[in-house]
Coordinates of N, CA and C in Angstrom, one line a residue:
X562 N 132.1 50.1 79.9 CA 131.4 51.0 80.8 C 130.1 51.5 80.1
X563 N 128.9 51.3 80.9 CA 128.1 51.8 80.4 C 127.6 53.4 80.7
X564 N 126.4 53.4 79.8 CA 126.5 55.1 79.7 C 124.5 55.3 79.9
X565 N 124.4 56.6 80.7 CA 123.3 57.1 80.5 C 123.1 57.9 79.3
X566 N 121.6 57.8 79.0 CA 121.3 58.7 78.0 C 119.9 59.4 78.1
X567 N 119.8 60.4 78.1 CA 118.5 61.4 78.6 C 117.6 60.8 77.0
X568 N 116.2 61.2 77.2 CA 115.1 60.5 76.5 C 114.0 61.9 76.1
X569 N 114.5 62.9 75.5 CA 114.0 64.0 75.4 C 111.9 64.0 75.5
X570 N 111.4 62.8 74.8 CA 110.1 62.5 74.7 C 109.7 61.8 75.9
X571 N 110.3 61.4 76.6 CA 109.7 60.7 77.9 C 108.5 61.7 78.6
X572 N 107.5 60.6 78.9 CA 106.3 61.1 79.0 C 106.1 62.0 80.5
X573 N 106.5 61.1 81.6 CA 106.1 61.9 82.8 C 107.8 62.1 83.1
X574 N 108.0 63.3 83.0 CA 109.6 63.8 83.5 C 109.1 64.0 85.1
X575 N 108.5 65.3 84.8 CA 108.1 65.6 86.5 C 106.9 64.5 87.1
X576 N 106.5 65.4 88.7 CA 105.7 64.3 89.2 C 104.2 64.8 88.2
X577 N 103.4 64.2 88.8 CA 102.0 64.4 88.4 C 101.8 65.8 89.0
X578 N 101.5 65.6 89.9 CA 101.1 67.2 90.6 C 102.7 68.1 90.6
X579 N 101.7 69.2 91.2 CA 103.1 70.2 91.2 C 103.5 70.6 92.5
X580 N 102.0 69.9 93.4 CA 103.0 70.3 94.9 C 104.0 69.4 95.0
X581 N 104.4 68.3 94.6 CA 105.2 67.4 94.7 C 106.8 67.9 94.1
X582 N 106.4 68.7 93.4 CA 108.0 69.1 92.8 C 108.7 69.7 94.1
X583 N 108.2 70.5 95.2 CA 108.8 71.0 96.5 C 109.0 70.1 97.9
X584 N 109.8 69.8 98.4 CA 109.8 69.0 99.5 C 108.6 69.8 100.5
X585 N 108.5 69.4 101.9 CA 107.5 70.0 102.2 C 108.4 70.8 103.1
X586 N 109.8 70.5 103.6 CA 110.5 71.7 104.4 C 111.1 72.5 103.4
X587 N 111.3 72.6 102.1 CA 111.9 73.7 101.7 C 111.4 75.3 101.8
X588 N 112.2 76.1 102.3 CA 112.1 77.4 102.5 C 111.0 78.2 101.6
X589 N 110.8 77.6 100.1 CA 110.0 78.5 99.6 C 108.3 78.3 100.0
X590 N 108.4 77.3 100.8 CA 107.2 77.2 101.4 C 106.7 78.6 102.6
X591 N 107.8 78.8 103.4 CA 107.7 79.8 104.2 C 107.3 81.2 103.4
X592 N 107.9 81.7 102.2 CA 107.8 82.8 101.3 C 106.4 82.8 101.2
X593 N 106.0 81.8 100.5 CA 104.0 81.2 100.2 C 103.3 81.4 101.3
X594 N 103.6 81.1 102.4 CA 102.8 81.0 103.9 C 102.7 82.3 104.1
X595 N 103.5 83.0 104.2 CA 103.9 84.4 104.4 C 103.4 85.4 103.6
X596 N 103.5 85.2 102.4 CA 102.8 86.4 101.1 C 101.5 86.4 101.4
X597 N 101.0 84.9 101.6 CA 99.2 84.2 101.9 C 98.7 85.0 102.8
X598 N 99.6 85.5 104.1 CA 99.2 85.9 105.1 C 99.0 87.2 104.9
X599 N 99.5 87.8 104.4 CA 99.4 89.4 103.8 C 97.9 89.6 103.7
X600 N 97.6 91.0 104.5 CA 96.0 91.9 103.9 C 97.0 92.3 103.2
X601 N 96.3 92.5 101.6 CA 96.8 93.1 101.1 C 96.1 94.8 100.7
X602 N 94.8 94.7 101.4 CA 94.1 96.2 101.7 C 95.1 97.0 102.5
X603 N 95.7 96.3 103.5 CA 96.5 97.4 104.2 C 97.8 97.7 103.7
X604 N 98.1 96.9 102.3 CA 99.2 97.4 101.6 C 98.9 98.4 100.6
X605 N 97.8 98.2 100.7 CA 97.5 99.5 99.3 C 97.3 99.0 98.0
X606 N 97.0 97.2 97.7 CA 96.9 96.7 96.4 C 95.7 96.4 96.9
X607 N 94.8 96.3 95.6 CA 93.3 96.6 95.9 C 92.8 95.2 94.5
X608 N 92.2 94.0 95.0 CA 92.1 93.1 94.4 C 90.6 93.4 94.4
X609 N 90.2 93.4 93.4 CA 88.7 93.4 92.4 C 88.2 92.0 91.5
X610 N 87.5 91.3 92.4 CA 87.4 90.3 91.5 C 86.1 90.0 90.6
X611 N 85.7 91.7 90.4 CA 84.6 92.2 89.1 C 85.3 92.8 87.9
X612 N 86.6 93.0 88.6 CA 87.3 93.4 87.1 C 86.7 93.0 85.4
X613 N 87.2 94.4 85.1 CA 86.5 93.7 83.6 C 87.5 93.7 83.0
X614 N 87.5 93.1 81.6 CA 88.7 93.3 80.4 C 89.8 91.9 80.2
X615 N 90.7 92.1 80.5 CA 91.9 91.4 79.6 C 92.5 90.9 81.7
X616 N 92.3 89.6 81.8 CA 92.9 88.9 83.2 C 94.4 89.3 83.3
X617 N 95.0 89.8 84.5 CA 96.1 89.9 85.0 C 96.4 89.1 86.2
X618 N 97.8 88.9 86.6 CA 98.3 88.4 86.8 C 97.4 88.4 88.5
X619 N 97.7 87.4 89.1 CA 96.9 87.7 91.0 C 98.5 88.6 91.6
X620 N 97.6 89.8 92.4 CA 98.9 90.2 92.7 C 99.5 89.0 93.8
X621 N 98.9 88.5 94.5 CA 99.8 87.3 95.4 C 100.8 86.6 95.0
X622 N 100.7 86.1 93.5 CA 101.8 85.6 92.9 C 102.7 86.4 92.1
X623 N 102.3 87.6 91.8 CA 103.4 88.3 91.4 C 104.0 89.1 92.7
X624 N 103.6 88.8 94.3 CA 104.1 89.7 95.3 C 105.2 88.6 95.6
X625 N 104.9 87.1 95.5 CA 105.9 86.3 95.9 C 106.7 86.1 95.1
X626 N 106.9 86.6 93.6 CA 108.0 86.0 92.8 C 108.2 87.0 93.1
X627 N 108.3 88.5 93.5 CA 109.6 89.5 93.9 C 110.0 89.7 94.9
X628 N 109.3 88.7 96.1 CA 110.0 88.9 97.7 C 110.9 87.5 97.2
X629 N 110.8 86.4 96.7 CA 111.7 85.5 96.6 C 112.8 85.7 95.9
X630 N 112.2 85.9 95.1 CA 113.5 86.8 94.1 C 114.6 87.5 94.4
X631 N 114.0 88.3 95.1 CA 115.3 89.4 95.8 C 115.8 88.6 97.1
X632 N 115.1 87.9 97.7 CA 115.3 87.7 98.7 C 116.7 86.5 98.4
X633 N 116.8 85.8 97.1 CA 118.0 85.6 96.6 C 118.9 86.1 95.6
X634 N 118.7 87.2 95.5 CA 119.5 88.3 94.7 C 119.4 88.3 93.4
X635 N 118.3 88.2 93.0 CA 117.6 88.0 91.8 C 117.2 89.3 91.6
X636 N 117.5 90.8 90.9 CA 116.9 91.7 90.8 C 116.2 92.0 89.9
X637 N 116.8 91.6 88.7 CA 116.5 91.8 86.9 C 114.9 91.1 86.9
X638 N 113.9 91.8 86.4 CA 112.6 91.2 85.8 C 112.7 89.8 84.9
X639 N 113.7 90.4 83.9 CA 114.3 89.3 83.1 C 114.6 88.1 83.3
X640 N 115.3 88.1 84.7 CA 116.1 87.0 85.3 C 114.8 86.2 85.7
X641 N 114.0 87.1 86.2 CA 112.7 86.5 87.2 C 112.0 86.1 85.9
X642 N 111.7 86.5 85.1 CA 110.7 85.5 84.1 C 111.4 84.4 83.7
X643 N 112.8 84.6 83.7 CA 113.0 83.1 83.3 C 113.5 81.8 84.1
X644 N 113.4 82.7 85.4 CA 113.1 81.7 86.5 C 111.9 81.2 87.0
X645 N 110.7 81.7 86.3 CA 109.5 81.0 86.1 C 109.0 80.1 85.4
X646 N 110.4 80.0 84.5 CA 110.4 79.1 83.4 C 111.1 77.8 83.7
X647 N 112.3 77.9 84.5 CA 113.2 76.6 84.4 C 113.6 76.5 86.1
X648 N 113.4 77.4 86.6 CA 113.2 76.5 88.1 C 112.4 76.2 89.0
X649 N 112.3 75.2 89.5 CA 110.7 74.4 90.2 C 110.5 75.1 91.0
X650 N 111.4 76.1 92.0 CA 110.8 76.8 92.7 C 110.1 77.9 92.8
X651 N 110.6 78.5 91.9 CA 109.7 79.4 91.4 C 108.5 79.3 90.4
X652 N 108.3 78.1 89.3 CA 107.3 77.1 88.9 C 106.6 77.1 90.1
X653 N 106.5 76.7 91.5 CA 105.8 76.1 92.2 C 105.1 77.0 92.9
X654 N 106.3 78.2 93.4 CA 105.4 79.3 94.2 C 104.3 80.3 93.0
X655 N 104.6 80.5 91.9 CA 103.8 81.2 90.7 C 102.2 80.2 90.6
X656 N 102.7 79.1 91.0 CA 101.7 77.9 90.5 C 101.7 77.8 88.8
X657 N 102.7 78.1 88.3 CA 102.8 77.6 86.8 C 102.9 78.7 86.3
X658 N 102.5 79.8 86.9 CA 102.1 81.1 85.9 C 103.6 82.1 85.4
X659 N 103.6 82.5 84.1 CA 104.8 82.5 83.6 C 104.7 84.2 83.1
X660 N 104.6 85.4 83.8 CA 105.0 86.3 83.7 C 105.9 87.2 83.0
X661 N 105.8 88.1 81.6 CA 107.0 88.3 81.2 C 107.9 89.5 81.9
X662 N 108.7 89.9 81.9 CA 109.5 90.8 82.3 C 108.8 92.3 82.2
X663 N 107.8 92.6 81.4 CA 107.6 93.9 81.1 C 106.3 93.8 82.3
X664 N 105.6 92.9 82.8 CA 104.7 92.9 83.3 C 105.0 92.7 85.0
X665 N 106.1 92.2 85.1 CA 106.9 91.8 86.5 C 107.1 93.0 86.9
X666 N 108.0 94.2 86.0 CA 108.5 95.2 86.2 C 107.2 96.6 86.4
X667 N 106.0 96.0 85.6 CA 105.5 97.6 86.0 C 104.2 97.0 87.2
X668 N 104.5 95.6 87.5 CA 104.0 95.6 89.0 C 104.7 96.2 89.8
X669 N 106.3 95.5 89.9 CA 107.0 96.2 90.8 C 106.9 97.8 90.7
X670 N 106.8 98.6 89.9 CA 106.4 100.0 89.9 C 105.3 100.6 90.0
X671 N 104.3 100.0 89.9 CA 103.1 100.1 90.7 C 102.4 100.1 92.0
X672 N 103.3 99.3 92.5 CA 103.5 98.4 93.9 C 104.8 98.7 94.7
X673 N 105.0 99.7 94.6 CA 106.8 99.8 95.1 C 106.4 100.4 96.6
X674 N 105.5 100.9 97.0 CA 105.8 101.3 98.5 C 104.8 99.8 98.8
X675 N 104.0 99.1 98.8 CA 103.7 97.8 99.6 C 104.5 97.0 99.3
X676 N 105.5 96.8 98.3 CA 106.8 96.0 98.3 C 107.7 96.4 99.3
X677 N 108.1 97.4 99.0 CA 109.1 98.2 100.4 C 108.2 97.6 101.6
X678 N 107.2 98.0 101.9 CA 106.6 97.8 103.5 C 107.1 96.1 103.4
X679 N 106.3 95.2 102.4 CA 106.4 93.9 102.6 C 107.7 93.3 102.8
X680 N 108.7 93.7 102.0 CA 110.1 93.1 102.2 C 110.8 93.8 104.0
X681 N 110.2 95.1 104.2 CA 110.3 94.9 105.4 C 109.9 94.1 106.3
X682 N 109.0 93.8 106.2 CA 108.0 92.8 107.2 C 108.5 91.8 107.3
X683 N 109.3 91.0 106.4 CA 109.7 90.0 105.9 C 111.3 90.1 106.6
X684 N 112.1 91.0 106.6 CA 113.2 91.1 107.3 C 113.0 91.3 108.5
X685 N 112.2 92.0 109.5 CA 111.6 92.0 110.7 C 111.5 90.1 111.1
X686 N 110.6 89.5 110.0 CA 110.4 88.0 110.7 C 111.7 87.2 110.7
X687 N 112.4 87.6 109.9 CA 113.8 86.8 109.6 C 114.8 87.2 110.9
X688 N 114.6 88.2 111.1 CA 115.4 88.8 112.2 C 114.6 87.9 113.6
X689 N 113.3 87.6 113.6 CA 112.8 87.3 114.7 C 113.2 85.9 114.7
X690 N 113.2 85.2 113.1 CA 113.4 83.4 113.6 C 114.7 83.3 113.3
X691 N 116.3 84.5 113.9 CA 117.3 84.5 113.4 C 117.7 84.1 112.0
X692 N 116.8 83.9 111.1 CA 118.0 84.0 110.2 C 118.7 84.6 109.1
X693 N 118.4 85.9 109.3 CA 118.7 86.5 108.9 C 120.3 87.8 110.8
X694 N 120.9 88.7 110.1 CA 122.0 89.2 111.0 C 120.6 90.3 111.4
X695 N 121.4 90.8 112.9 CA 120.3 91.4 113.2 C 119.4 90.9 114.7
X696 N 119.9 89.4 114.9 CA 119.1 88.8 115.7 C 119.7 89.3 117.6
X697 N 119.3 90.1 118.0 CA 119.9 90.8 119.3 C 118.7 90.2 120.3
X698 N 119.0 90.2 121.5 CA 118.1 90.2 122.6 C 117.8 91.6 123.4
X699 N 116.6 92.4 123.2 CA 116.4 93.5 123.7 C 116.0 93.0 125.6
X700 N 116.5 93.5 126.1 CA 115.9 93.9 127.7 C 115.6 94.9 127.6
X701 N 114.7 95.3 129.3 CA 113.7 96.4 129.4 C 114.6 97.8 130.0
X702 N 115.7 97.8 129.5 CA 116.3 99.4 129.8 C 117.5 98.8 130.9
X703 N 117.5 97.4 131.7 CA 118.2 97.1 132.7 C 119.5 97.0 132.3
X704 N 120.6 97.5 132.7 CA 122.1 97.3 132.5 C 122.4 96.3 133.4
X705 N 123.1 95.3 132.9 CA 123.4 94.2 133.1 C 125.7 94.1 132.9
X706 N 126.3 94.0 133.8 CA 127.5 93.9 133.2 C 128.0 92.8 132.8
X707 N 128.9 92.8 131.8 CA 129.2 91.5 131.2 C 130.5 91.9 130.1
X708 N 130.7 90.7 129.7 CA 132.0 90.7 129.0 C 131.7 91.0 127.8
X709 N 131.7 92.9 127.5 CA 130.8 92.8 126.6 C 130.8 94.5 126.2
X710 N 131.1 94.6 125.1 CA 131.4 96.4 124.1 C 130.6 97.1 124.9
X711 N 130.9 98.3 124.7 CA 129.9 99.4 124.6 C 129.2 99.5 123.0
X712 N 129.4 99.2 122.5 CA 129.2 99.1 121.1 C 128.5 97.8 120.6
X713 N 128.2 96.9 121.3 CA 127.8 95.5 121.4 C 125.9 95.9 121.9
X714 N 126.0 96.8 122.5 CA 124.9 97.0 123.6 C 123.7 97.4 122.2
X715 N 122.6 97.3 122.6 CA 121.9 98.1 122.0 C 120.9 98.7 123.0
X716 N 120.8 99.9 122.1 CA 119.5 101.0 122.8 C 118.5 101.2 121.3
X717 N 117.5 101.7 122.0 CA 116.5 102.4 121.0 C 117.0 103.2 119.8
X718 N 118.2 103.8 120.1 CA 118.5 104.5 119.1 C 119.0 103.8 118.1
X719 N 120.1 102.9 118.6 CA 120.8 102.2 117.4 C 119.6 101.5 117.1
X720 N 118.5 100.5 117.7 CA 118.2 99.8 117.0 C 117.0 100.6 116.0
X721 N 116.9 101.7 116.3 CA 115.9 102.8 115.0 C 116.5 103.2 113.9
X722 N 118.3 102.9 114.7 CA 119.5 103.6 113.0 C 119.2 101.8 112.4
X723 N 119.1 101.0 113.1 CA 119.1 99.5 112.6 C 117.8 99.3 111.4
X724 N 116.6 99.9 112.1 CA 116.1 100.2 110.8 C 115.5 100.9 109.9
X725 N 116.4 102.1 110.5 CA 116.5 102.6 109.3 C 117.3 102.1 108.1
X726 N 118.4 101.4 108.7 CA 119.6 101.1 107.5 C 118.6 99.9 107.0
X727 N 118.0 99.3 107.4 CA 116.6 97.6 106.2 C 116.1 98.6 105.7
X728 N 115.5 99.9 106.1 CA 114.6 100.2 104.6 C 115.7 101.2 103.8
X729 N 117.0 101.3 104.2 CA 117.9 101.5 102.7 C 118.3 101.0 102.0
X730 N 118.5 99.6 102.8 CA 118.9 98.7 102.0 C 117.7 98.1 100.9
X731 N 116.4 98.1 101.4 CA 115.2 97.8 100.9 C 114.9 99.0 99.5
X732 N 115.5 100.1 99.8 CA 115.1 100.9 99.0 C 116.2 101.2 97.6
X733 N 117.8 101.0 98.2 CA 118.8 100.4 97.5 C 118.3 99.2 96.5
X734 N 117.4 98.3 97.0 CA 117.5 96.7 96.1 C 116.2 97.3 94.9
X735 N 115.3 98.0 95.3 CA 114.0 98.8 94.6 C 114.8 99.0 93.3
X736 N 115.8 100.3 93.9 CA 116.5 101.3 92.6 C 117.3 100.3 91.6
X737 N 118.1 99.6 92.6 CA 119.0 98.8 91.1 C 118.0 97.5 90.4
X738 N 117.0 97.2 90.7 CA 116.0 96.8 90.3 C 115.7 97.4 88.9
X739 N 115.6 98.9 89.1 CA 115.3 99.7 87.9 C 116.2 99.5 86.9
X740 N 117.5 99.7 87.5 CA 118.5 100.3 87.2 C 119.0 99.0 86.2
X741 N 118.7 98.1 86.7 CA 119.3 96.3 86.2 C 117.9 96.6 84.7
X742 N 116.7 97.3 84.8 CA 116.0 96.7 83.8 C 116.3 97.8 83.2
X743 N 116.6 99.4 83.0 CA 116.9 99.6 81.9 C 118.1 99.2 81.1
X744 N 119.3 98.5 82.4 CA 120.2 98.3 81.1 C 120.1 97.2 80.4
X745 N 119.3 96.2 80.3 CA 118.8 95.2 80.1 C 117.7 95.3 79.0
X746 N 117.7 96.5 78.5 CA 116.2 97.2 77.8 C 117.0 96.8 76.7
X747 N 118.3 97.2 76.4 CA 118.4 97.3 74.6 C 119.4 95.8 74.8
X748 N 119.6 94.9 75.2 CA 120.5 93.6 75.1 C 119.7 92.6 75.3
X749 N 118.2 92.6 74.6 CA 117.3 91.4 75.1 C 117.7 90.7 73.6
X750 N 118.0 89.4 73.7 CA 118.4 88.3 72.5 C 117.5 87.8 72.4
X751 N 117.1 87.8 71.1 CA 116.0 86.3 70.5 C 116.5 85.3 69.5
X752 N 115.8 84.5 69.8 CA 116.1 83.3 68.2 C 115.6 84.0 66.8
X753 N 116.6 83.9 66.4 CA 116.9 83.8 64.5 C 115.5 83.1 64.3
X754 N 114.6 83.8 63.3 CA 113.6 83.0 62.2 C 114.5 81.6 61.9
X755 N 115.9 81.8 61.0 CA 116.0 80.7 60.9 C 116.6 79.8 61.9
X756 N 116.8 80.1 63.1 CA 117.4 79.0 64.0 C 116.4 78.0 64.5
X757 N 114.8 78.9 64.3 CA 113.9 78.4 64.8 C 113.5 76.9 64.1
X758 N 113.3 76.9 62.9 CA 113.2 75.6 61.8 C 114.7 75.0 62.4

């Protein structure tokens, strides 16, 4: 029987380019299309491209590694930097750029009410292209009978309690966000000097 064997020096692992590492339907394309579209003046992040000093991150790429992120239950900073590191999807939407945790985290705190507004926005579109729960058909006030709850119905009200409950849950994923990076403050592991040789 023969056997494979991985080639750790092999020259071209990935493709040449890096749009190529994403198919062109995968989902994280949508996230990119979507963040792109954002004014971000009407969020309240204020891009200066006279800035002086020491270059930071674009907030566009640090707005999409934490709407993707959460948006697959990724809440830890930590987790997110090191999914900058080893998975192509996140490699692709960053465009390479490799953020550490301490800098992820005091975007997100910086930025926490146009993250709230944007993850709403973001659940509003999901709710619109169903796929996300949530996906109802409103009519214009007309009762219609049918095989079919009182509880099933929706009115204005429920659907204002509807979102109200997205920005708790929006505001729920904010806090344990926090809550995931201080306990995570004193259990960060490094390599041994000597493990490094």
């Amino acid at each position: 029987m023969a056997y494979r064997y991985g080639n750790r020096n092999q020259i071209n692992l990935f493709p040449e380019s890096m749009e190529d590492y994403i198919a062109p339907d995968d989902p994280v394309r949508a996230y990119d299309a979507f963040i792109g579209a954002l004014d971000f003046r009407d969020l309240g992040i204020t891009l200066d491209p006279n800035k002086v000093g020491n270059s930071e991150y674009h907030p566009h790429a640090m707005l999409k590694l934490l709407v993707y992120g959460y948006s697959y239950g990724i809440r830890s900073s930590r987790k997110l930097e090191r999914a900058t590191h080893h998975n192509l999807s996140f490699i692709w939407l960053t465009s390479g750029l490799k953020p550490d945790h301490k800098t992820i985290a005091e975007f997100r705190r910086k930025n926490k009410e146009a993250l709230a507004h944007t993850l709403k926005q973001c659940a509003k579109i999901c709710i619109k292209l169903n796929l996300i729960e949530g996906n109802t058909l409103f009519l214009d006030g007309t009762k219609i009978r049918a095989n079919a709850s009182i509880n099933k119905t929706w009115t204005k009200k429920k659907a204002l309690k509807a979102l109200k409950h997205i920005d708790k849950n929006i505001k729920d994923i904010l806090t344990q966000c926090d809550a995931v990076d201080e306990a995570e403050q004193g259990s960060l592991v490094t390599m041994d000097e000597e493990l490094k040789d």
